[in-house]
Amino acid sequence: MPSEKMKVLFVTSEMTPLLTTGGLAEVAQALPRALQREGCDVRIVMPCYAAIPQAHHGEPYCMCVAEMGSKTEHGQLRVSTAPDSDIPLYLIEHEGYFGRKYPYGAGAYEYPDNAERFCFFSLALLHAIPQTGWVPDIIHCHDWHASPIPTFLRTRYAYDPIWGKTPVLFTIHNLAFQGRYDAEKYANTGLSPELFHPEALEYRGDMNLMKGAVAFSTKLSTVSPRYSREIQTLEYGCGLDGMLKSRSADLCGILNGVDYSLWSPATDPHLPANYTLKDMAGKKTCKQALQKAFGLPEEEDTPLFGIVSRLYWQKGLDLLAQAMEKLADESLQVVVLGTGDPAVEQQLAELGRRYPNKYGVRIEFDRALSHLVQGGSDFCVMPSRYEPCGLSQLYAMAYGTIPIVRRTGGLADSVRDMNAVHNRQGNATGIVFVPQTPAALARAMRRGLELYETPENFAAVQRTGMQEDFSWKRSCKAYLDLYKEAMQAV
């Protein structure tokens, strides 16, 4: 039986502020804090990447060993503390696997041994954690990098006295990334050859690490209710829809939350002026600072559309580049902050060169500047083709920035459109469109321009969004319920 204080091992491949490439890192920062506030003994484990500042590497604790096919790899467990908290942080160190400049690969190119790297990570932590004297009641694994863990637990560790009956919750943050690699790499993972079949790790001749997690985890979750339903369909299932549908009774969607201690315009240290729902004056100062940061004319009355995003096909930003052509004659400004696909980067950068007084583009990741984009923009644009949850729209509403989103996944779950029903009820929080076309996005942005021309209506939607509560407390309780279900199931 679990102890009175639930012990949760939180396994992630990244965590803000140590290393961030996407929303997973922000969840890994915020959710453990929320779990701790609810009384959990939560501990985080992640690879000890070279990119993590040395000050956070902690102290070496013990050796960890991973038997991987014909070879045995040795690493080290380091014990640290998650930044700005007292949550224990375990780091798996291996110079060959994690002492590289980038966590997953350079640009669009993955390291060819990623499957081996993260199988080592999984085996190493299973070997090392018991040596600390602390053993979790449940393991919460996130995305494909942690997906070998449930597979190893139900096979190699099935009769282990410590791990044999440990339940696993596996959370899918983005089904498109499954840890799928050539079958010839399978021998170096340490996974049993007997698992290479269509009901476990084989997928169209390749190995698929996430497929194993779907098969072997006690419970499954995604980061929004709608996305949990979408991934059981052919359109969004990325080849695993049938398998996910067969486990629909064990699959649920829990919307991500916002850590308002980090994302609040009233206290945000990254803003040149703070503001609240009762006193919005500071938002004008933020807008002026944002325009200056992107080299745009400092025009208070020109509507400003902000985008903070990874620049990939999924995010629909190629649609944005085309939609901007349709809006070239409108009085507006657009700022884009992010990195990603070089082709999308080039499209957006070209817009900035062609229309320097309207489009400001910075191909980089800058945490402080991302806060300023939320604080200084009038609208937040997210034309995603699919979006498991999305965080920018949640941050935007907290900052009085009205989201313009496509109706998919967590965007549909969190933004209420300015349609007849919501306008009548007075609870609209943004603008929602459906077709995956530049024309549809341009129409949605024009709706924003029309709203901006009526200040009282703009302010009403702005206020409604700022009053929304997306705190982690509600989502955290849903996770706790799921943990309890998983523990009762084994």
XYZ file of C-alpha atoms in Angstrom:
490
model
C 0.000 0.000 0.000
C 1.240 3.535 -0.696
C 2.321 5.699 2.175
C 0.000 8.398 3.493
C 2.048 10.992 1.643
C 1.900 9.949 -1.993
C 5.357 9.551 -3.514
C 5.556 10.552 -7.179
C 8.563 10.180 -9.478
C 8.189 12.720 -12.272
C 10.228 11.698 -15.339
C 10.852 14.336 -17.993
C 13.404 15.086 -20.687
C 13.385 18.831 -20.000
C 12.322 21.404 -17.442
C 12.202 25.192 -17.352
C 14.448 27.041 -16.581
C 17.175 24.389 -16.867
C 16.389 23.387 -20.445
C 13.389 24.316 -22.572
C 12.400 23.402 -26.107
C 8.605 23.382 -25.696
C 5.581 23.241 -23.426
C 6.687 20.033 -21.707
C 9.456 21.953 -19.932
C 6.983 24.456 -18.489
C 4.655 21.682 -17.325
C 7.630 19.935 -15.715
C 8.389 23.108 -13.817
C 4.829 23.880 -12.678
C 3.025 20.561 -12.089
C 5.492 19.142 -9.507
C 5.149 22.361 -7.505
C 1.367 22.002 -7.579
C 1.630 18.347 -6.530
C 3.884 19.323 -3.641
C 1.368 21.940 -2.513
C -1.263 19.198 -2.463
C 0.877 17.165 -0.080
C 2.803 14.865 -2.434
C 6.406 13.838 -1.984
C 7.354 14.534 -5.596
C 10.806 14.177 -7.103
C 11.928 14.951 -10.627
C 14.407 13.035 -12.755
C 15.879 14.142 -16.086
C 19.114 13.735 -18.065
C 22.119 15.770 -16.960
C 22.630 17.616 -20.234
C 25.730 19.689 -20.828
C 23.405 22.646 -21.484
C 22.185 22.632 -17.882
C 24.117 25.280 -15.937
C 26.853 23.715 -13.832
C 25.469 25.342 -10.675
C 22.414 23.077 -10.948
C 24.270 19.785 -11.450
C 24.190 19.044 -7.734
C 26.317 16.395 -6.081
C 27.242 12.929 -7.326
C 25.364 10.272 -5.374
C 25.853 6.820 -6.872
C 26.743 4.902 -9.993
C 24.009 3.610 -12.282
C 24.302 0.673 -14.638
C 22.315 -0.182 -17.765
C 22.601 -3.484 -19.579
C 21.840 -2.697 -23.210
C 22.001 -5.640 -25.525
C 25.591 -6.764 -25.939
C 27.052 -3.906 -23.878
C 26.808 -2.429 -20.424
C 26.810 1.340 -19.937
C 27.709 3.124 -16.708
C 26.512 6.528 -15.610
C 26.108 8.538 -12.440
C 23.146 9.800 -10.457
C 23.526 13.373 -9.253
C 21.230 14.891 -6.630
C 20.208 18.522 -6.897
C 17.167 20.702 -6.262
C 14.745 22.059 -8.838
C 15.360 25.825 -9.237
C 13.354 28.131 -6.983
C 11.939 25.219 -4.992
C 12.899 22.520 -2.515
C 11.827 19.685 -4.815
C 14.570 17.053 -5.150
C 15.983 16.806 -8.654
C 17.777 13.672 -9.816
C 20.058 14.020 -12.834
C 21.297 11.030 -14.846
C 24.813 11.798 -16.022
C 26.573 10.091 -18.941
C 29.123 12.113 -20.849
C 28.765 10.140 -24.082
C 24.985 10.376 -24.243
C 24.197 13.708 -22.577
C 27.423 15.711 -22.683
C 26.469 17.142 -26.078
C 25.695 20.683 -27.093
C 22.016 20.022 -27.828
C 19.537 17.761 -26.007
C 18.010 15.931 -28.996
C 19.995 16.995 -32.045
C 21.016 20.025 -34.058
C 18.185 21.935 -35.711
C 15.854 19.595 -37.552
C 18.337 16.692 -37.334
C 18.073 14.245 -34.458
C 21.022 12.413 -33.028
C 21.071 8.971 -34.684
C 21.366 7.209 -31.324
C 18.437 8.941 -29.570
C 16.609 5.653 -28.973
C 19.709 4.248 -27.289
C 20.262 7.436 -25.283
C 16.803 7.487 -23.739
C 16.654 3.745 -23.170
C 19.871 4.198 -21.178
C 18.219 7.066 -19.291
C 15.272 4.817 -18.391
C 17.371 1.858 -17.296
C 19.829 4.050 -15.398
C 17.173 5.737 -13.300
C 15.470 2.407 -12.533
C 18.828 1.147 -11.267
C 19.773 4.306 -9.370
C 16.606 5.562 -7.672
C 16.286 2.656 -5.191
C 19.852 3.366 -4.059
C 18.635 6.677 -2.627
C 16.404 4.825 -0.177
C 13.307 6.449 -1.679
C 10.940 4.473 -3.889
C 7.863 6.052 -5.512
C 4.269 4.896 -5.267
C 3.789 5.858 -8.913
C 5.951 6.944 -11.847
C 4.637 9.751 -14.044
C 6.371 9.546 -17.445
C 6.199 12.286 -20.054
C 6.444 11.879 -23.834
C 8.473 9.403 -25.837
C 11.791 10.099 -24.100
C 10.430 8.436 -20.946
C 8.365 5.830 -22.809
C 10.827 2.924 -22.360
C 10.168 2.959 -18.609
C 6.745 1.259 -18.607
C 8.032 -1.258 -21.169
C 11.029 -2.162 -19.010
C 8.873 -2.295 -15.871
C 6.399 -4.771 -17.360
C 9.087 -6.985 -18.916
C 12.623 -6.919 -17.502
C 11.440 -5.687 -14.073
C 8.132 -7.577 -13.962
C 9.195 -9.647 -10.927
C 11.546 -7.144 -9.344
C 10.755 -6.755 -5.607
C 10.961 -2.958 -5.819
C 9.615 -2.081 -9.263
C 7.502 -5.129 -10.124
C 4.108 -3.646 -9.266
C 4.821 0.053 -9.618
C 2.021 1.762 -11.582
C 2.846 4.154 -14.423
C 0.945 7.121 -15.792
C 2.176 8.003 -19.267
C 1.315 11.505 -20.494
C 1.345 12.294 -24.208
C 2.207 15.939 -24.795
C 2.513 15.566 -28.575
C 1.645 12.314 -30.327
C 3.509 13.338 -33.468
C 6.828 12.569 -31.763
C 6.840 8.877 -30.927
C 10.477 7.794 -30.755
C 10.251 5.898 -34.040
C 13.564 4.647 -35.421
C 14.998 2.080 -37.822
C 14.739 -1.507 -36.642
C 18.517 -1.907 -36.976
C 18.929 0.391 -33.942
C 16.774 -1.845 -31.748
C 19.605 -4.149 -30.653
C 21.338 -1.307 -28.779
C 18.312 -0.341 -26.654
C 18.300 -3.179 -24.145
C 14.670 -3.927 -25.019
C 13.778 -7.594 -25.387
C 13.793 -8.920 -28.978
C 10.518 -10.656 -28.106
C 8.802 -7.247 -27.938
C 9.477 -6.418 -31.554
C 6.012 -7.286 -32.866
C 2.916 -5.248 -33.869
C 1.258 -5.498 -30.433
C 4.251 -3.902 -28.702
C 7.199 -2.017 -30.214
C 7.106 -2.767 -33.940
C 5.442 -0.293 -36.282
C 5.636 -0.806 -40.041
C 9.032 -2.400 -39.748
C 10.446 0.266 -37.400
C 10.653 0.369 -33.639
C 8.270 2.754 -31.923
C 9.085 3.503 -28.288
C 5.876 5.386 -27.528
C 3.846 2.460 -28.830
C 5.361 0.381 -26.034
C 4.297 2.958 -23.445
C 0.743 2.948 -24.789
C 0.709 -0.841 -24.504
C 2.299 -1.201 -21.071
C 1.404 1.880 -18.983
C -1.211 1.520 -16.271
C -2.982 4.742 -17.262
C -2.623 7.184 -20.148
C -3.322 10.891 -20.370
C -3.028 13.823 -22.720
C -2.862 17.524 -21.960
C -6.425 18.475 -22.894
C -9.774 16.640 -23.017
C -10.397 17.310 -26.718
C -6.931 16.099 -27.724
C -7.532 12.819 -25.865
C -10.507 12.270 -28.174
C -8.783 13.562 -31.314
C -5.860 11.139 -31.064
C -8.280 8.218 -31.238
C -9.206 9.269 -34.779
C -7.462 8.586 -38.074
C -6.855 12.319 -38.688
C -4.955 13.000 -35.466
C -3.882 9.537 -34.310
C -0.504 9.523 -36.094
C -0.838 5.799 -36.777
C -1.611 4.880 -33.151
C -5.324 5.724 -33.221
C -6.433 2.103 -33.175
C -4.193 1.215 -30.259
C -5.247 4.306 -28.330
C -8.896 3.602 -29.008
C -8.460 0.089 -27.632
C -7.244 1.718 -24.386
C -9.857 4.472 -24.292
C -11.054 3.345 -20.839
C -7.575 4.115 -19.464
C -7.071 7.364 -21.403
C -8.140 10.802 -20.245
C -7.356 14.422 -21.022
C -6.357 16.966 -18.369
C -5.874 20.558 -19.478
C -2.533 22.094 -18.584
C -2.497 24.960 -16.138
C -0.768 28.256 -15.518
C 1.632 28.962 -12.704
C 0.415 32.435 -11.844
C 3.435 33.042 -9.625
C 5.420 33.119 -12.882
C 2.774 34.393 -15.284
C 0.961 37.380 -13.824
C 1.040 40.919 -15.242
C 0.716 42.245 -11.696
C 4.072 40.859 -10.597
C 5.975 39.848 -13.749
C 9.553 41.154 -13.413
C 10.075 40.906 -17.190
C 7.566 43.696 -17.889
C 8.594 47.364 -17.909
C 5.335 48.176 -16.101
C 2.997 45.921 -14.169
C -0.770 46.119 -14.402
C -3.960 44.486 -13.142
C -7.557 44.079 -14.211
C -8.443 47.150 -12.149
C -5.594 49.275 -13.490
C -4.548 48.459 -17.075
C -2.391 51.546 -17.619
C 0.821 49.535 -17.527
C -0.213 47.515 -20.581
C 0.240 50.601 -22.765
C 3.797 50.948 -21.500
C 4.392 47.272 -22.306
C 3.033 47.731 -25.819
C 5.355 50.659 -26.457
C 8.331 48.652 -25.142
C 7.367 45.698 -27.342
C 7.150 47.857 -30.455
C 10.560 49.298 -29.652
C 12.071 45.846 -29.050
C 10.958 44.732 -32.524
C 11.837 47.974 -34.305
C 8.243 48.930 -35.062
C 6.704 52.414 -34.952
C 5.541 53.173 -31.413
C 1.880 53.708 -32.291
C -0.440 53.249 -29.327
C -3.635 52.964 -31.393
C -2.379 50.401 -33.938
C -3.607 46.881 -33.047
C -0.678 44.597 -32.292
C -0.782 40.822 -32.887
C 1.819 38.741 -31.041
C 3.131 35.235 -31.668
C 5.472 33.281 -29.390
C 5.923 29.826 -30.849
C 8.109 27.103 -32.175
C 8.111 27.747 -35.909
C 6.911 24.406 -37.254
C 4.251 23.100 -39.620
C 2.147 21.984 -36.655
C 1.819 25.573 -35.466
C 0.314 26.764 -38.763
C 2.729 29.648 -39.094
C 3.158 29.035 -42.802
C -0.571 29.911 -42.975
C 0.225 33.084 -41.084
C 2.839 34.108 -43.617
C 0.278 33.745 -46.409
C -2.514 35.405 -44.415
C -0.338 38.442 -43.879
C -0.295 39.028 -47.620
C -4.091 39.341 -47.494
C -3.803 41.857 -44.642
C -1.019 43.961 -46.131
C -3.279 47.007 -46.550
C -4.703 46.863 -43.016
C -3.533 49.067 -40.178
C -1.885 46.550 -37.877
C 1.409 45.317 -36.480
C 2.624 41.752 -35.976
C 5.528 40.474 -33.885
C 6.882 36.922 -34.065
C 9.303 35.352 -31.599
C 10.583 31.806 -31.993
C 12.783 29.309 -33.800
C 12.138 26.116 -35.709
C 11.882 24.929 -39.291
C 14.333 26.939 -41.416
C 11.764 27.199 -44.235
C 9.152 28.741 -41.908
C 11.790 30.958 -40.336
C 12.698 32.219 -43.793
C 9.050 32.883 -44.734
C 8.470 34.967 -41.629
C 11.807 36.759 -41.798
C 11.035 37.741 -45.403
C 7.773 39.352 -44.236
C 9.749 41.414 -41.766
C 12.068 42.580 -44.532
C 9.235 43.412 -46.932
C 7.095 45.247 -44.397
C 9.498 46.629 -41.765
C 6.906 48.987 -40.267
C 4.309 46.243 -39.804
C 6.087 42.978 -39.091
C 8.748 42.465 -36.474
C 10.383 39.031 -36.508
C 13.051 37.725 -34.138
C 14.288 34.209 -34.857
C 15.419 33.360 -31.356
C 14.169 32.160 -27.989
C 14.234 34.794 -25.288
C 12.303 34.075 -22.099
C 12.047 37.678 -20.931
C 10.964 38.827 -24.381
C 8.287 36.113 -24.519
C 6.724 37.646 -21.410
C 6.839 41.088 -23.021
C 5.076 39.746 -26.135
C 2.247 38.506 -23.919
C 2.115 41.725 -21.941
C 2.427 44.178 -24.827
C 0.267 42.580 -27.525
C -3.420 43.212 -28.069
C -3.970 39.774 -29.633
C -2.201 36.409 -29.456
C -2.343 34.409 -32.700
C -2.259 30.580 -32.696
C -3.315 29.066 -36.038
C -2.239 25.530 -35.088
C -3.119 22.588 -37.318
C -3.286 20.567 -34.117
C -2.529 21.591 -30.555
C -2.465 19.078 -27.697
C -2.964 21.888 -25.184
C -1.148 25.111 -25.925
C 0.046 27.447 -23.207
C 0.359 30.777 -25.003
C -3.412 31.256 -25.143
C -3.636 30.663 -21.377
C -0.850 33.135 -20.665
C -2.382 35.618 -23.095
C -5.731 35.688 -21.305
C -4.003 36.293 -17.972
C -2.238 39.294 -19.559
C -5.349 40.806 -21.126
C -4.232 39.733 -24.599
C -7.086 38.295 -26.648
C -6.334 34.902 -28.259
C -7.113 34.176 -31.912
C -6.961 30.387 -32.277
C -7.936 27.522 -34.521
C -10.548 25.165 -33.070
C -8.445 22.151 -32.208
C -7.224 20.333 -29.093
C -6.598 22.455 -26.022
C -7.240 25.673 -27.937
C -10.873 24.626 -28.377
C -11.060 23.552 -24.734
C -9.793 26.855 -23.351
C -11.006 29.694 -25.622
C -14.679 30.649 -26.022
C -15.439 32.245 -29.373
C -17.146 35.595 -29.827
C -20.149 33.908 -31.411
C -23.820 34.736 -30.863
C -24.173 32.372 -27.899
C -21.109 33.509 -25.965
C -21.686 37.172 -26.776
C -25.210 36.886 -25.413
C -23.911 35.172 -22.279
C -21.105 37.707 -21.967
C -18.434 35.017 -21.531
C -16.482 35.148 -24.812
C -12.720 35.095 -24.300
C -11.348 35.131 -27.846
C -11.767 34.473 -31.554
C -11.937 30.907 -32.893
C -11.794 29.755 -36.517
C -11.924 26.304 -38.106
C -10.600 25.892 -41.693
C -6.854 25.295 -42.049
C -6.451 28.036 -44.662
C -4.735 31.437 -44.882
C -8.085 32.981 -45.826
C -9.749 31.690 -42.651
C -6.911 33.004 -40.514
C -7.060 36.380 -42.259
C -10.837 36.547 -41.609
C -10.253 35.761 -37.918
C -7.654 38.506 -37.645
C -10.028 40.946 -39.343
C -12.580 40.056 -36.659
C -9.918 41.132 -34.209
C -9.433 44.435 -36.028
C -13.201 45.058 -35.925
C -13.284 44.271 -32.216
C -10.388 46.651 -31.592
C -12.360 49.463 -33.220
C -15.015 49.129 -30.499
C -13.053 49.741 -27.289
C -15.883 48.845 -24.905
C -16.398 45.442 -26.557
C -12.646 44.835 -26.729
C -12.314 45.644 -23.020
C -15.211 43.315 -22.157
C -13.578 40.309 -23.840
C -10.254 41.308 -22.329
C -11.737 41.411 -18.810
C -13.454 38.049 -19.214
C -10.206 36.427 -20.235
C -8.299 37.930 -17.322
C -10.888 36.529 -14.904
C -10.471 32.961 -16.164
C -8.843 30.564 -13.715
C -6.435 28.110 -15.312
C -4.398 27.571 -12.163
C -2.703 24.219 -11.697
C -4.765 23.477 -8.575
C -7.713 22.126 -10.563
C -5.567 20.154 -13.006
C -3.399 18.869 -10.173
C -6.396 17.369 -8.391
C -7.352 15.570 -11.599
C -3.840 14.088 -11.757
C -4.070 12.990 -8.136
C -7.321 11.180 -8.882
C -5.659 9.490 -11.841
C -2.676 8.467 -9.717
C -5.022 6.856 -7.215
C -6.852 4.985 -9.982
C -3.534 3.717 -11.321
C -2.388 2.545 -7.896
C -5.652 0.682 -7.380
C -5.338 -0.977 -10.777
C -2.071 -2.865 -10.128
